[in-house]
Coordinates of C-alpha atoms in Angstrom, one line a residue:
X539 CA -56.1 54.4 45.1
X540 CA -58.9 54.1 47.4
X541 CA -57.3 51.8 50.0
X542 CA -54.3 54.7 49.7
X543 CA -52.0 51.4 50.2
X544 CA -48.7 51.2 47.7
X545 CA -49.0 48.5 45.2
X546 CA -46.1 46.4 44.4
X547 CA -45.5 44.0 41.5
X548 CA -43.2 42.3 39.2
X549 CA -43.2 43.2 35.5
X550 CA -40.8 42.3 32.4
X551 CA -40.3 44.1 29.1
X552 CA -38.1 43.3 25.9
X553 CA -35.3 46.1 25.5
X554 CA -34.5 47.4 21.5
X555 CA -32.1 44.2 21.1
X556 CA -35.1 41.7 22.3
X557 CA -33.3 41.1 26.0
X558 CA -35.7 40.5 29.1
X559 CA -35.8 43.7 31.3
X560 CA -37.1 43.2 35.0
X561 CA -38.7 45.6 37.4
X562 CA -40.3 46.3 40.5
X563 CA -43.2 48.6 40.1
X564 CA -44.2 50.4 43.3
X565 CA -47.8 52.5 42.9
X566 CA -48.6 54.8 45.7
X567 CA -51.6 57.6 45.7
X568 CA -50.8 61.0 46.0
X569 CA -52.6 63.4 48.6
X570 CA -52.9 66.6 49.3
X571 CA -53.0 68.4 53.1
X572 CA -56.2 67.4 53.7
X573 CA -56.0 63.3 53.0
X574 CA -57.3 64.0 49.6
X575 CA -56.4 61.6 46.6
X576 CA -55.2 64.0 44.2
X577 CA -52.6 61.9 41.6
X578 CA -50.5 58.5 41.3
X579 CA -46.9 58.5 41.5
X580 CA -45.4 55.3 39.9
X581 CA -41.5 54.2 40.4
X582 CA -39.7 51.3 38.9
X583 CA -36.7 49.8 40.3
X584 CA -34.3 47.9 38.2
X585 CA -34.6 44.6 39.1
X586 CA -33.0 42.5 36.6
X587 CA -29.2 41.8 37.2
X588 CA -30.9 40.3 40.7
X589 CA -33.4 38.1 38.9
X590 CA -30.4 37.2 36.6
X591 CA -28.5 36.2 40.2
X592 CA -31.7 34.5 41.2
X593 CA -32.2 32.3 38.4
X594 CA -28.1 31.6 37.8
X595 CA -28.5 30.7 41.9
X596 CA -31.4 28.2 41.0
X597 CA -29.1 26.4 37.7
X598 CA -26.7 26.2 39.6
X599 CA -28.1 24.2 42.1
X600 CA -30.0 22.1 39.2
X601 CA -27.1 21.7 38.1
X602 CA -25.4 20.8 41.4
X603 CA -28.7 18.0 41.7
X604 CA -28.1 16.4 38.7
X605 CA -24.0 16.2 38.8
X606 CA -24.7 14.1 42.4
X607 CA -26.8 12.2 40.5
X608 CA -24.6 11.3 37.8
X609 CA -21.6 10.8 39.8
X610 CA -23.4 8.1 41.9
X611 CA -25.1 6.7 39.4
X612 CA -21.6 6.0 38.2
X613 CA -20.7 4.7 41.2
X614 CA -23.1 2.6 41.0
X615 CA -22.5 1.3 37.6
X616 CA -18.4 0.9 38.3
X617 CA -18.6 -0.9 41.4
X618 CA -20.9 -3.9 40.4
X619 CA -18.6 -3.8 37.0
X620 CA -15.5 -4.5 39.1
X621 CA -17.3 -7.2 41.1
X622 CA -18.1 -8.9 37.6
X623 CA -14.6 -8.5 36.6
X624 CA -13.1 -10.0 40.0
X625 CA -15.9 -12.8 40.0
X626 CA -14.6 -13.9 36.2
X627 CA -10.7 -13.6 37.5
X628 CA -11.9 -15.6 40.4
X629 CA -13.5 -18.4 38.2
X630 CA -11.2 -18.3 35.5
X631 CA -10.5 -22.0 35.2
X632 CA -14.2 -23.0 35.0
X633 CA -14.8 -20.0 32.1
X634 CA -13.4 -20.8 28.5
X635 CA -10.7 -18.3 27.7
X636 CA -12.8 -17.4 24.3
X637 CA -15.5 -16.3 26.5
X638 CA -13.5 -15.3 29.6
X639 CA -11.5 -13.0 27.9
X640 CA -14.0 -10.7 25.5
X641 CA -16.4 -10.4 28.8
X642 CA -13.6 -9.3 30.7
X643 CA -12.3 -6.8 28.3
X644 CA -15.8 -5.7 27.7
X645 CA -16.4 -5.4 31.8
X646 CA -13.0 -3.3 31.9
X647 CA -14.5 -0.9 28.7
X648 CA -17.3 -0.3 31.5
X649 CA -15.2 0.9 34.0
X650 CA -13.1 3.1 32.0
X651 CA -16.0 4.8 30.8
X652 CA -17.0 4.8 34.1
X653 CA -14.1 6.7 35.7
X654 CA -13.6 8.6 32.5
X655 CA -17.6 9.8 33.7
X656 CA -16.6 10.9 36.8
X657 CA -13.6 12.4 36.5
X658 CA -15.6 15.1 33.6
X659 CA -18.0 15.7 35.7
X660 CA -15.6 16.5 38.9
X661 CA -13.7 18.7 36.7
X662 CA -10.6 16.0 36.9
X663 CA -10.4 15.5 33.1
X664 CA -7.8 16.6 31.1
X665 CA -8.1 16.0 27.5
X666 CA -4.8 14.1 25.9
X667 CA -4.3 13.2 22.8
X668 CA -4.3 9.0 22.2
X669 CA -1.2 7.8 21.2
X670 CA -1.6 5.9 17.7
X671 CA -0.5 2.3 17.7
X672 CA -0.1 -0.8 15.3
X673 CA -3.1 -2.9 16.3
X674 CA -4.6 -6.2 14.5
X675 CA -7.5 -4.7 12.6
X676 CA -9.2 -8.4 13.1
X677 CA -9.2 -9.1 16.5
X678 CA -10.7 -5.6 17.4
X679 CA -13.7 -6.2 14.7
X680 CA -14.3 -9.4 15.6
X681 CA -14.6 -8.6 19.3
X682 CA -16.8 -5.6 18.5
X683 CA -19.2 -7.7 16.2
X684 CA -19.4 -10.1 18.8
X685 CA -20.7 -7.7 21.8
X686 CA -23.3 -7.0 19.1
X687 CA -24.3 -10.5 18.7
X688 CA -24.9 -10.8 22.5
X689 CA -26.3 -7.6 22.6
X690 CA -28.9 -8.4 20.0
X691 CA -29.5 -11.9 21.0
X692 CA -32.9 -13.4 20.0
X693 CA -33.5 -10.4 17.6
X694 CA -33.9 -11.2 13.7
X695 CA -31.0 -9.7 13.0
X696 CA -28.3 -11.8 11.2
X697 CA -24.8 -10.5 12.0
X698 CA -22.3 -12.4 9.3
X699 CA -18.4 -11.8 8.8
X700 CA -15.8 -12.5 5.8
X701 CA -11.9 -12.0 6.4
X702 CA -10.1 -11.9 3.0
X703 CA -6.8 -14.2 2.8
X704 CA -3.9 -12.8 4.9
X705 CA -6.2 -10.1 6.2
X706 CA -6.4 -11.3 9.7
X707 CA -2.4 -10.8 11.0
X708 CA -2.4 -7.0 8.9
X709 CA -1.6 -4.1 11.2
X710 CA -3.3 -0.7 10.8
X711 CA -2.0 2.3 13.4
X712 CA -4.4 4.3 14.7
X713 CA -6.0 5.6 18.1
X714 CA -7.5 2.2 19.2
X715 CA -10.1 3.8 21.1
X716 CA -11.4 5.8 18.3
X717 CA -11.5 3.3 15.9
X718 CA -13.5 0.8 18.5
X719 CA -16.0 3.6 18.6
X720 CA -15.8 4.3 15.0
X721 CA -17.1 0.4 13.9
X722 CA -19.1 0.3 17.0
X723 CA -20.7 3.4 15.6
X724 CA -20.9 1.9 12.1
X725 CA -22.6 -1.3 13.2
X726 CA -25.4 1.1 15.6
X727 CA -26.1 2.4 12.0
X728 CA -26.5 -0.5 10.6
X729 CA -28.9 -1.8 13.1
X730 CA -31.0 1.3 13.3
X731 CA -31.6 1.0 9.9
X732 CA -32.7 -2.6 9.9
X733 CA -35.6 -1.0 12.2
X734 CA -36.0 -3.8 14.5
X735 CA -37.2 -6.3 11.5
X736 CA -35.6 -9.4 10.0
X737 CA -32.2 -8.3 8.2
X738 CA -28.5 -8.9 7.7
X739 CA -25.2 -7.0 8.9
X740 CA -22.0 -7.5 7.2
X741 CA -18.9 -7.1 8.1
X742 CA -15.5 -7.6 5.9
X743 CA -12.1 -7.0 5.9
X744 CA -9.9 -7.2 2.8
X745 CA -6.6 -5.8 1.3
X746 CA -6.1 -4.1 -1.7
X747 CA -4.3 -5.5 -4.6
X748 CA -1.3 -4.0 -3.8
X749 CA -0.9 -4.5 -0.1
X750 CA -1.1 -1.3 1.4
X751 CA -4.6 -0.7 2.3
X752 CA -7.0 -2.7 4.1
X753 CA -10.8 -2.6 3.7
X754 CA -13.5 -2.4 6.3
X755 CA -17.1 -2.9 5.0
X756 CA -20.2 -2.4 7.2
X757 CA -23.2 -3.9 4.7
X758 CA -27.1 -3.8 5.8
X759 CA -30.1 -4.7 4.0
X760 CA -31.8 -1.9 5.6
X761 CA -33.8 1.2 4.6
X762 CA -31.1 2.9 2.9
X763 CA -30.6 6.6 2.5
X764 CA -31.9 8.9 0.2
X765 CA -28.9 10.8 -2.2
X766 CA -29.2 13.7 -0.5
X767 CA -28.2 12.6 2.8
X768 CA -25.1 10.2 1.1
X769 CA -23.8 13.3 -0.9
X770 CA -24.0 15.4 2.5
X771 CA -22.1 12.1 4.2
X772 CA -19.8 12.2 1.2
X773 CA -19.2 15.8 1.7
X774 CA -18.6 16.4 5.5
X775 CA -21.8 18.5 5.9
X776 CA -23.5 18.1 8.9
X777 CA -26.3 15.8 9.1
X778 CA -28.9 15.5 11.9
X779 CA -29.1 12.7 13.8
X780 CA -32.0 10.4 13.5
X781 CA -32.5 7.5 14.1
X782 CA -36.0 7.1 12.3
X783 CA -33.9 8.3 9.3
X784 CA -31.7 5.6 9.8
X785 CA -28.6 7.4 9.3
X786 CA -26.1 10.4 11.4
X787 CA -25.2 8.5 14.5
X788 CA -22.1 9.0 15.2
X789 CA -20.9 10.1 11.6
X790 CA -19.1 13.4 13.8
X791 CA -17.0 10.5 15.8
X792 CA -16.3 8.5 12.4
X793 CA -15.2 11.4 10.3
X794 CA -13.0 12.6 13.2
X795 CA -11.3 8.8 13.8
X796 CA -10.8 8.7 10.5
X797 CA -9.0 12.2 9.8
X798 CA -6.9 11.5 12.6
X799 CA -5.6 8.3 11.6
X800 CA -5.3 9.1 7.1
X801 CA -7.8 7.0 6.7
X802 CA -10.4 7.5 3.7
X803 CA -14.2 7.1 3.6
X804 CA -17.2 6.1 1.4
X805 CA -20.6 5.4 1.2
X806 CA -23.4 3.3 -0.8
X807 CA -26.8 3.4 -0.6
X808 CA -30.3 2.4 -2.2
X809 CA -33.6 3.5 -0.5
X810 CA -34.8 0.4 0.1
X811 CA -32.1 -1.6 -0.2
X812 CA -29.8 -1.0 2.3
X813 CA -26.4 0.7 3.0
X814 CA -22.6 -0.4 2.7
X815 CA -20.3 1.5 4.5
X816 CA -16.6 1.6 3.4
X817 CA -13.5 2.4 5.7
X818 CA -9.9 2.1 4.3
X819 CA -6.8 2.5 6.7
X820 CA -3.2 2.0 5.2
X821 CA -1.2 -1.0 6.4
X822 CA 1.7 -0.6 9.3
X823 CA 4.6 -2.9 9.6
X824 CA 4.0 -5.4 11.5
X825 CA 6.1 -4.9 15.1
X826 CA 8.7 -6.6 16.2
X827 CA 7.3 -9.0 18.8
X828 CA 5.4 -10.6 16.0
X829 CA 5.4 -14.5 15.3
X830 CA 4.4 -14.0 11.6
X831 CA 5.0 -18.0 11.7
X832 CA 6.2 -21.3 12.4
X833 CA 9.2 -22.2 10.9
X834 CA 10.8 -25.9 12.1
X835 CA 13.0 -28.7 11.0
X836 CA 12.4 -32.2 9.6
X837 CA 12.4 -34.5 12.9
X838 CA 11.5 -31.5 15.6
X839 CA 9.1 -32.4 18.8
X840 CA 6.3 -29.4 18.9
X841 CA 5.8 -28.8 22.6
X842 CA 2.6 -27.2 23.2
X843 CA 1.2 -25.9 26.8
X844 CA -1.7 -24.8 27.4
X845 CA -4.8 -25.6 29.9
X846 CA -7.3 -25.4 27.6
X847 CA -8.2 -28.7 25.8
X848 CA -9.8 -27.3 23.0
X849 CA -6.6 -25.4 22.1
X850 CA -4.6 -28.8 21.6
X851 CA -7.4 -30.1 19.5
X852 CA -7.0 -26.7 16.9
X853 CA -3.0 -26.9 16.9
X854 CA -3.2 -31.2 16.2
X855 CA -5.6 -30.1 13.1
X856 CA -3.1 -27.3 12.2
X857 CA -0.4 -29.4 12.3
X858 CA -1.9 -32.3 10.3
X859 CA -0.2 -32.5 6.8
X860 CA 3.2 -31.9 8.7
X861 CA 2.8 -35.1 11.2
X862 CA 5.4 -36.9 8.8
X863 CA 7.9 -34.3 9.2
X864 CA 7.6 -32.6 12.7
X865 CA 5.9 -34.8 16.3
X866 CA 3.4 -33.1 18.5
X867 CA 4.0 -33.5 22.4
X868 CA 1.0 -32.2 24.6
X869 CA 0.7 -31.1 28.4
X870 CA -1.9 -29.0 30.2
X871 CA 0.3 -28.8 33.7
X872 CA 3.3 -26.2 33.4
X873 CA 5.8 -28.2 35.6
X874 CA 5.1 -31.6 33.2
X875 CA 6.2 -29.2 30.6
X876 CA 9.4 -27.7 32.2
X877 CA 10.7 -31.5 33.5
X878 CA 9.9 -33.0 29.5
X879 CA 12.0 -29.8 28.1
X880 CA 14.6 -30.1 30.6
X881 CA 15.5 -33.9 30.4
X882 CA 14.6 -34.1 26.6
X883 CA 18.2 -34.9 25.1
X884 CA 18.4 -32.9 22.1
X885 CA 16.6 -29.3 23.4
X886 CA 18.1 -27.7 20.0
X887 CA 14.7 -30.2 18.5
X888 CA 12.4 -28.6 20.6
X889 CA 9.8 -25.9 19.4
X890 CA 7.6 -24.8 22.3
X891 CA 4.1 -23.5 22.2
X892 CA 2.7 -22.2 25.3
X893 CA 0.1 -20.7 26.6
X894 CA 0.8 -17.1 29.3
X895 CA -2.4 -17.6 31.6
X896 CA -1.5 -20.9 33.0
X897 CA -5.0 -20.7 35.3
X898 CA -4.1 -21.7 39.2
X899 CA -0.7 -23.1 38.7
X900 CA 1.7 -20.4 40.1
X901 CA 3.1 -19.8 36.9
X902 CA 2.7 -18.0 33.5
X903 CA 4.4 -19.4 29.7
X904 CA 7.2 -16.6 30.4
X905 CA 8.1 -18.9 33.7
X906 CA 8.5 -22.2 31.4
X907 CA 10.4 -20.2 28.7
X908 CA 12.7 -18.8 31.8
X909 CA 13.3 -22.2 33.4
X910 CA 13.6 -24.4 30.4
X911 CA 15.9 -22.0 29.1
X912 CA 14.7 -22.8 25.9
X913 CA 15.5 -20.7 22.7
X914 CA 12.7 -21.6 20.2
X915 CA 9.6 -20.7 21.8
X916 CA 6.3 -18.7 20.7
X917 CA 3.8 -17.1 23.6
X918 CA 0.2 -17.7 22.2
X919 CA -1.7 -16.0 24.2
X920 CA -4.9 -13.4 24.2
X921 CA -2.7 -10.8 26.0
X922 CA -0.6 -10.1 23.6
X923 CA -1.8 -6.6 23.8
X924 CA 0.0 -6.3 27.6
X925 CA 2.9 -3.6 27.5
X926 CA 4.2 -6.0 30.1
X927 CA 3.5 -8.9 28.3
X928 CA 5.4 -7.7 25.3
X929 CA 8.4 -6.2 27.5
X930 CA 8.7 -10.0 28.7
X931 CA 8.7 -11.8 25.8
X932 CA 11.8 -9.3 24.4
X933 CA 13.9 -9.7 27.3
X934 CA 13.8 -13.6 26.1
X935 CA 13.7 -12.6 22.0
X936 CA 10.6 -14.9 21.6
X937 CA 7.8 -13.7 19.7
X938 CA 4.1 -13.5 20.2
X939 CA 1.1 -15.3 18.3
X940 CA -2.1 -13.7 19.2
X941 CA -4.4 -16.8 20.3
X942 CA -7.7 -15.9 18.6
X943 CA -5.2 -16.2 15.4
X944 CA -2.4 -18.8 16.2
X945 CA -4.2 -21.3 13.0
X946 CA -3.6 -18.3 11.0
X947 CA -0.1 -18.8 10.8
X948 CA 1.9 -20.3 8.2
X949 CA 4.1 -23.5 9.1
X950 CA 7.3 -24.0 7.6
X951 CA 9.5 -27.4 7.4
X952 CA 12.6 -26.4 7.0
X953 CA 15.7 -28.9 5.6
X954 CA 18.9 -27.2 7.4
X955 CA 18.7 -26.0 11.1
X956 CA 19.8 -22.4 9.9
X957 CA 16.7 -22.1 8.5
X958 CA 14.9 -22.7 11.5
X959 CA 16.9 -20.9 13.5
X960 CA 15.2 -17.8 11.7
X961 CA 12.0 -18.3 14.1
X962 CA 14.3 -16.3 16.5
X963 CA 12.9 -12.9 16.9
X964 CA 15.8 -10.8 17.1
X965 CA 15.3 -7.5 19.3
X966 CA 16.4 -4.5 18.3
X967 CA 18.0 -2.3 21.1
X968 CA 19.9 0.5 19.2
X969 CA 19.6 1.9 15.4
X970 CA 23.2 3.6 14.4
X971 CA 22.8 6.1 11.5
X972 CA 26.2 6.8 10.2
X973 CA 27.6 7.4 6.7
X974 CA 31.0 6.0 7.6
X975 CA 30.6 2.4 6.8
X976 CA 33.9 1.3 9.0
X977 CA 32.2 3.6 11.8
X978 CA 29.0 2.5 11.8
X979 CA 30.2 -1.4 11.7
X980 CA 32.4 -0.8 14.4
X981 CA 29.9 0.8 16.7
X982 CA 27.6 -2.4 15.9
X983 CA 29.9 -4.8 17.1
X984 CA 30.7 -2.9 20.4
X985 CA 26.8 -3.0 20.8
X986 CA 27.4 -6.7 20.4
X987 CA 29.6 -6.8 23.3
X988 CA 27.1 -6.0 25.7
X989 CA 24.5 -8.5 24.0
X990 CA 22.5 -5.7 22.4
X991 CA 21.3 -6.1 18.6
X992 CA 22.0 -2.8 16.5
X993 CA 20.4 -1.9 13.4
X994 CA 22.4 0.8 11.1
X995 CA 22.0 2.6 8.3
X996 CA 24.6 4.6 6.2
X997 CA 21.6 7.1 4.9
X998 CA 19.4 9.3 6.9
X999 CA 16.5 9.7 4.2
X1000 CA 16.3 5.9 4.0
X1001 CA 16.0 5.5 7.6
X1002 CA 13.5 7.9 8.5
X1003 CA 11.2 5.7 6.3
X1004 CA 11.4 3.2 8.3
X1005 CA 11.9 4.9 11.8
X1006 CA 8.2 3.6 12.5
X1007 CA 9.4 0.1 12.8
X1008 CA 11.0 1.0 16.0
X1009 CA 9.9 0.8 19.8
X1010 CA 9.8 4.7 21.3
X1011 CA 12.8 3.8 23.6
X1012 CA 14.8 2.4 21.0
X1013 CA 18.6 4.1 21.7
X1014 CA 18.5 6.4 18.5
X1015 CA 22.5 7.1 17.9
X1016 CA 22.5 10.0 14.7
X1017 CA 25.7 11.0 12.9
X1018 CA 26.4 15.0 13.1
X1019 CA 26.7 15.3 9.6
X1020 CA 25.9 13.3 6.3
X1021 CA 27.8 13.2 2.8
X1022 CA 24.7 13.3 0.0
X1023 CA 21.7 14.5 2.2
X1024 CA 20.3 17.1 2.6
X1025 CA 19.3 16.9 6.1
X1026 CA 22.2 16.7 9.3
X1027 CA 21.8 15.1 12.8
X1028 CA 19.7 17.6 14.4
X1029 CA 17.5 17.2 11.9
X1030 CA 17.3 13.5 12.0
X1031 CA 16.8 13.9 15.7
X1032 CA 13.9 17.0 15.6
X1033 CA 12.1 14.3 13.5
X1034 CA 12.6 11.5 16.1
X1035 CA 11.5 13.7 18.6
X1036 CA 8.4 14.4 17.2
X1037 CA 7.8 11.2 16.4
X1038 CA 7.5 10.4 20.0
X1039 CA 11.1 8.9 20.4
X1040 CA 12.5 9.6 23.9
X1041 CA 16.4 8.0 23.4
X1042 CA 17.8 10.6 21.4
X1043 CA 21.9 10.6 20.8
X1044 CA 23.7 13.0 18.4
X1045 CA 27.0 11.1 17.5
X1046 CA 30.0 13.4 16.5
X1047 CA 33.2 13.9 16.5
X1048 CA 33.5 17.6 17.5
X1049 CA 32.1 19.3 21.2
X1050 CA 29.0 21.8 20.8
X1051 CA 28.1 24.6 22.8
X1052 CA 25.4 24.0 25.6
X1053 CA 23.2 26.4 23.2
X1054 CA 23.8 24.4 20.1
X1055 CA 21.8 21.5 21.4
X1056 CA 18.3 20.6 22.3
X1057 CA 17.5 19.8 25.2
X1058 CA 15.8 16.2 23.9
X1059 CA 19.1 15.1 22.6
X1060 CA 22.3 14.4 24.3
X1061 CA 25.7 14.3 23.1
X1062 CA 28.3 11.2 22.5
X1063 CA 31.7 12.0 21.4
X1064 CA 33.0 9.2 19.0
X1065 CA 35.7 9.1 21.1
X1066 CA 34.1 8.6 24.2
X1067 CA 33.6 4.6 24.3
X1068 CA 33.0 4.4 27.6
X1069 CA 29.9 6.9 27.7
X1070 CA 28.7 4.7 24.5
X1071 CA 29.2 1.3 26.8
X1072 CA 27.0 3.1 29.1
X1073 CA 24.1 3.8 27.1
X1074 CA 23.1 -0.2 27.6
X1075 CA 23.2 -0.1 31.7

């Protein structure tokens, strides 16, 4: 007032709903004609859809700050990951495959995660929905309890493991990713709640008495959990996480994993005690490219290949009570293997067991089984998981023995060759559903012609219950229309495509309108044998 300067400042106030207002204040004095100070005159100027600007400017850039950081930081994770994964690929022979190939799996989880990272943060991702798949419940705990045991190496933690009889070739389907996570999840648990002090983790898989569920148990001697928290687990309420508590990490991602793939859930706990968690999936049939086992003649030669020693040592102990009946004939060098095959005199006596990696040779297992032309033959190998592995091995109609599990599998001495013979894996290229029997026959043996393998059914309700056993790009041929059902072709098909199946043929005898039909499913006239040949070019 004295100075007769105008005062500016900031100021803030809460509105009637409690929101932050902003102003300018401006404070002048007010004179008269003479210079006299007479009054104040105050004004405030709205301020706060700019400060609102200001401070959205300022997150933005934060944000900006720490979205460089994370991106390089990912970077910088991803490209020492991929020089791990090339160094292990580059000294493959000198690394054991039991350690060479978990490391490099785990190395290639890293970069996935990775990439995934970036491409979130760079606004690249787009969300898709896993496909489930039939995957060897075993093989995917036991590599996940392993990264814990080299994780917590040299704690005082003892990680054990029990598989029940015949649990360790049973298939569950699922989203493998989520599962992973799920008994990665499980196992974190489990160690939280051991609170860095001497304690045991348990894992075990069994199969119910009935063979259709298997049984996943997670079993700590840790802290335990109060009832309160195991009825809200129970429950699906939503429980903090805290890892003091010993319990909520991850039980979001479990639930979810397990929803998604019908699978059912359970807890016990003591305070005190400890904690057993309980996962149950239902079984899947097994798929096609499955050696379930051995089966062999009295007086066969087992060829095995592999270039691992330690591998011939496991199969000679496998094969030990059947040295009477069957003889075991060894190599480590592919091309020894192809040259014994090729001038052995009776090649209808030979089994073959071979390795794919073949390391530094300039060929795979799929090359010997090519060359030797030999029809009895099992890939055991740790990439049975390969798409392209798997499209290899059913060009050939061998099967595949995952190698983590090849002393798992049964061997058979068979009396009669026949019986043998049934170690074939036969691969199924087209499933004909057709209630004429003389039709459906008929169309099997043309799909014969062309050295395709047809599966047919006469009813559409008894196919559909076992439409899971098939490959997505199986060639799905559907009568029009069914005597006894309830359900006609396009129905059949509808469900097929759904199911993910991409091969979709509607079979009839009469012509539809361009409306009529779906555009997923495309019509063969049962007349038309040349458009059916065509179906197998």
């Amino acid at each position: 007032m004295k100075t007769g300067k105008v005062l500016s400042q900031e100021e803030s106030t809460k509105d009637a709903v409690g929101k932050t207002k902003c102003f300018n204040a401006f404070k002048a004095p007010l004179q008269d004609d003479t210079g006299d100070v007479v009054g104040l005159v105050g004004t405030l100027v709205d301020t706060t859809a700019e400060k609102e600007a200001e401070n959205l400017k300022i997150e933005i850039e934060g944000q900006k700050i720490a979205i460089q950081a994370a991106t390089e930081a990912s970077h910088d994770i991803r490209s020492p990951a991929r020089t791990v994964y090339s160094m292990i690929d580059s000294a493959a022979d000198r690394i054991p495959e039991d350690i060479r190939v978990p490391v490099r799996a785990t190395v290639a989880s890293i970069i996935d995660i990775a990439n995934s990272f970036i491409d979130r943060i760079q606004g690249k991702f787009v969300p898709t929905l896993e496909e489930q798949k039939p995957i060897i419940a075993s093989l995917d705990l036991m590599q996940i309890l392993g990264e814990k045991r080299y994780q917590h190496t040299g704690s005082p933690i003892n990680f054990t493991e029990d598989y029940a009889s015949g649990s360790k070739l049973v298939f569950i389907k699922v989203q493998q990713s989520h599962f992973k996570r799920m008994i990665s999840n499980l196992l974190n648990n489990a160690i939280e709640a051991l609170e860095g002090k001497k304690g045991s983790i348990h894992l075990g898989l069994g199969i119910d008495d009935m063979k259709k569920d298997v049984k996943i148990t997670i079993q700590d001697t840790g802290k335990g959990m109060p009832k309160e928290i195991v009825d809200k687990i129970k429950s699906g309420a939503a429980v903090a996480t805290d890892k003091k508590e010993g319990h909520g990490i991850g039980l979001t991602q479990i639930r979810e994993a397990i929803e998604r793939n019908w699978g059912k859930f359970d807890v016990i706990s003591t305070p005190g005690e400890g904690t057993k968690m309980i996962v149950i999936f239902p079984i899947t049939v097994s798929p096609e490219w499955l050696a379930k086992d051995i089966k062999l003649n009295k007086g066969d030669t087992v060829t095995i290949l592999d270039d691992d020693p330690s591998i011939h040592v496991n199969w000679d102990t496998h094969f030990k009570k059947h040295t009477n009946d069957v003889q075991l004939k060894h190599f480590i060098i592919g091309k020894e293997a192809i040259e014994f095959i090729n001038t052995f005199p009776e090649k209808n006596k030979l089994y073959l067991l071979t390795d794919y990696e073949l390391m530094k040779q300039g060929m795979t297992g799929i090359d010997v089984i090519k060359q030797t032309d030999i029809k009895r033959a099992t890939l055991v190998t740790s990439h049975y998981d390969e798409v392209g592995v798997q499209k290899l091995v059913a060009e050939l109609g061998v099967g595949i023995l995952p190698k983590d599990l090849a002393m798992e599998v049964s061997i058979e001495i068979c009396d009669n060759e026949k019986c043998a013979m049934t170690s074939i894996i036969k691969i199924i290229a087209m499933v004909i559903v057709e209630d004429n029997e003389m039709m459906r026959t008929s169309t099997a043996k043309a799909a014969e012609t062309k050295g395709k393998n047809a599966d047919t059914y006469g009813d559409p309700d008894n196919f559909l219950k076992n439409a899971h056993k098939y490959d997505k790009n199986v060639i799905m041929l559907i009568d029009h229309e069914f005597n006894g059902s309830t359900l006609n072709g396009f129905d059949v098909l509808k469900q097929l495509h759904e199911l993910g199946f991409t091969r979709l043929y509607l079979f009839s005898g009469r012509r539809f309108e361009e409306n009529e039909v779906p555009d997923y499913v495309t019509v063969i006239m049962k007349t038309d044998i040349d458009g059916f040949m065509k179906l197998f070019d």
